[in-house]
Amino acid sequence: MTHILIVDDHAVFAESLEHRLNNEEDFKVISTASDAVEAKEFLTKNAHNLNIALLDIRIKNNETEGLELASFIRSTFRGIKVIMLSMHSEGSYGKKMLDAGIEGYVLKSSHIEEVIKAIRYVNEGKRYYSKEIEDSIRAYEKKKDKIKESKIILTRTEKRILLLLADGLSSREIAEEIG
């Protein structure tokens, strides 16, 4: 039996996903949480009963909360595998998840059967990224390589800003990064 935690701040989505996954004979959603605080409280008491954490990337409009929670889970509870669920198909998001070692990434626009397939793959120790995400990561990496190989003469700071933009950072995040 695969035991699952769902973390998503959209109650209707989380409840619908829970209901559908519990209809699979080999799945059991043991809890849902609406944010990282709830998820961490659950995990500290019940991590030993969990195989998979399905996490939204953006929780309560916080762009990094899902990835921060994923990093916490991966470093603290090594037996739990993480699958990110998101509406973001941009290559920069996928690349961040890949670089962070996230085992799965499925778009919320995907059919439920793809989520089920991802859970089964990841639970077997395989990595699963939606085809659209894989394609967007490849396209993103090509663009990033072109920026690096560009013949345009830019200052070191200008190149750094372009690379940060390609990574999907906002103007505010870039300003903080470069000081």
Coordinates of C-alpha atoms in Angstrom, one line a residue:
M1 CA 0.0 0.0 0.0
T2 CA 1.3 3.4 -1.0
H3 CA 0.6 6.0 1.7
I4 CA 0.3 9.6 0.4
L5 CA 0.3 13.1 1.9
I6 CA -1.2 15.9 -0.3
V7 CA -0.2 19.5 0.4
D8 CA -2.2 22.1 -1.6
D9 CA -3.9 25.3 -0.5
H10 CA -6.8 24.8 -2.9
A11 CA -9.2 22.7 -0.8
V12 CA -11.4 21.6 -3.7
F13 CA -8.4 20.4 -5.7
A14 CA -6.9 18.6 -2.7
E15 CA -10.1 16.9 -1.6
S16 CA -10.9 15.8 -5.2
L17 CA -7.4 14.4 -5.6
E18 CA -7.7 12.6 -2.3
H19 CA -11.0 11.1 -3.2
R20 CA -9.8 9.9 -6.6
L21 CA -6.5 8.4 -5.2
N22 CA -8.3 6.6 -2.4
N23 CA -10.3 4.8 -5.1
E24 CA -7.1 3.1 -6.2
E25 CA -6.7 -0.2 -4.4
D26 CA -3.0 0.3 -3.7
F27 CA -3.2 4.0 -2.6
K28 CA -4.2 5.5 0.7
V29 CA -4.1 9.3 1.3
I30 CA -3.4 9.5 5.0
S31 CA -3.5 13.3 5.3
T32 CA -3.9 16.6 3.5
A33 CA -2.4 19.9 4.5
S34 CA -3.0 23.4 3.2
D35 CA 0.5 24.8 4.0
A36 CA 4.0 23.8 5.0
V37 CA 3.3 24.4 8.7
E38 CA 0.5 21.8 8.7
A39 CA 2.5 19.4 6.6
K40 CA 5.5 19.6 9.0
E41 CA 3.3 19.0 12.0
F42 CA 1.9 15.9 10.4
L43 CA 5.3 14.7 9.2
T44 CA 7.0 15.0 12.6
K45 CA 4.4 12.5 14.0
N46 CA 3.6 10.3 11.0
A47 CA 6.5 10.3 8.6
H48 CA 7.1 6.6 9.2
N49 CA 3.7 5.8 7.6
L50 CA 4.4 7.8 4.4
N51 CA 5.8 6.9 1.0
I52 CA 4.8 9.9 -1.2
A53 CA 4.3 13.6 -0.7
L54 CA 2.3 15.4 -3.4
L55 CA 3.1 19.1 -3.1
D56 CA 1.9 22.2 -4.8
I57 CA 4.9 24.4 -5.8
R58 CA 3.1 27.7 -4.9
I59 CA 1.3 27.4 -1.6
K60 CA -0.8 30.4 -0.5
N61 CA 0.9 32.5 -3.2
N62 CA 4.3 31.9 -1.8
E63 CA 6.5 31.0 -4.8
T64 CA 9.1 29.1 -2.8
E65 CA 7.1 27.4 0.0
G66 CA 6.5 24.2 -2.0
L67 CA 10.1 23.8 -2.9
E68 CA 11.3 24.7 0.6
L69 CA 8.9 22.0 2.0
A70 CA 10.2 19.5 -0.6
S71 CA 13.8 20.2 0.5
F72 CA 12.8 19.8 4.2
I73 CA 11.1 16.5 3.4
R74 CA 14.1 15.2 1.3
S75 CA 16.7 16.2 3.9
T76 CA 14.7 15.1 7.0
F77 CA 12.7 12.1 5.9
R78 CA 14.8 10.3 3.3
G79 CA 12.3 7.5 2.7
I80 CA 9.6 9.9 1.5
K81 CA 9.6 10.7 -2.2
V82 CA 8.3 14.0 -3.5
I83 CA 6.1 14.8 -6.5
M84 CA 5.4 18.4 -7.3
L85 CA 2.0 19.3 -8.7
S86 CA 1.8 22.7 -10.4
M87 CA 0.2 24.8 -13.1
H88 CA 3.6 26.1 -14.0
S89 CA 5.0 24.5 -17.2
E90 CA 7.9 26.9 -17.6
G91 CA 11.3 25.2 -18.0
S92 CA 12.8 27.3 -15.2
Y93 CA 10.4 25.7 -12.7
G94 CA 11.1 22.2 -14.0
K95 CA 14.9 22.8 -13.9
K96 CA 14.7 24.0 -10.3
M97 CA 12.9 20.8 -9.4
L98 CA 15.3 18.6 -11.3
D99 CA 18.3 20.3 -9.7
A100 CA 16.7 19.9 -6.2
G101 CA 16.4 16.1 -6.8
I102 CA 12.6 16.1 -6.8
E103 CA 11.4 12.7 -8.0
G104 CA 8.3 13.8 -9.9
Y105 CA 6.7 16.9 -11.5
V106 CA 3.2 16.7 -12.9
L107 CA 1.1 19.6 -14.3
K108 CA -2.2 20.2 -12.6
S109 CA -3.7 20.4 -16.1
S110 CA -2.8 16.7 -16.6
H111 CA -5.3 13.9 -16.5
I112 CA -5.6 12.1 -13.1
E113 CA -4.2 9.0 -14.8
E114 CA -0.9 10.8 -15.3
V115 CA -0.8 11.6 -11.6
I116 CA -1.5 8.0 -10.7
K117 CA 1.2 6.9 -13.2
A118 CA 3.7 9.3 -11.6
I119 CA 3.0 8.0 -8.1
R120 CA 3.6 4.4 -9.2
Y121 CA 6.8 5.3 -11.1
V122 CA 8.2 7.4 -8.2
N123 CA 7.2 4.8 -5.6
E124 CA 9.2 2.2 -7.6
G125 CA 12.3 4.4 -7.4
K126 CA 12.0 5.9 -10.8
R127 CA 11.8 9.6 -11.7
Y128 CA 8.6 10.9 -13.5
Y129 CA 8.3 14.3 -15.1
S130 CA 5.4 15.2 -17.5
K131 CA 6.4 15.2 -21.1
E132 CA 5.5 18.9 -21.4
I133 CA 7.8 19.6 -18.4
E134 CA 10.7 17.6 -19.9
D135 CA 10.3 19.4 -23.3
S136 CA 10.2 22.8 -21.5
I137 CA 13.3 22.0 -19.5
R138 CA 15.2 21.1 -22.7
A139 CA 14.0 24.3 -24.4
Y140 CA 15.0 26.3 -21.3
E141 CA 18.5 24.8 -21.2
K142 CA 19.0 25.5 -24.9
K143 CA 18.1 29.2 -24.3
K144 CA 20.3 29.3 -21.3
D145 CA 23.2 27.8 -23.3
K146 CA 22.7 30.4 -26.1
I147 CA 22.9 33.2 -23.6
K148 CA 26.2 31.8 -22.3
E149 CA 27.6 31.4 -25.8
S150 CA 26.3 34.8 -27.1
K151 CA 28.7 37.0 -29.1
I152 CA 27.0 40.1 -27.7
I153 CA 29.4 41.8 -25.3
L154 CA 27.8 42.2 -21.9
T155 CA 29.2 43.1 -18.6
R156 CA 29.5 40.4 -16.0
T157 CA 26.6 41.9 -14.1
E158 CA 24.4 42.0 -17.3
K159 CA 25.1 38.4 -18.0
R160 CA 24.3 37.5 -14.4
I161 CA 21.0 39.4 -14.6
L162 CA 20.1 37.6 -17.9
L163 CA 20.9 34.2 -16.3
L164 CA 18.8 35.0 -13.3
L165 CA 15.9 36.1 -15.5
A166 CA 16.3 32.8 -17.4
D167 CA 16.0 31.0 -14.0
G168 CA 12.6 32.6 -13.6
L169 CA 13.5 35.1 -10.8
S170 CA 11.4 38.2 -10.4
S171 CA 12.9 41.7 -10.6
R172 CA 12.8 41.9 -6.8
E173 CA 14.5 38.6 -6.4
I174 CA 17.2 39.6 -8.9
A175 CA 17.7 42.9 -7.0
E176 CA 18.2 41.0 -3.8
E177 CA 20.5 38.5 -5.4
I178 CA 22.9 41.1 -6.9
G179 CA 22.6 43.6 -4.1

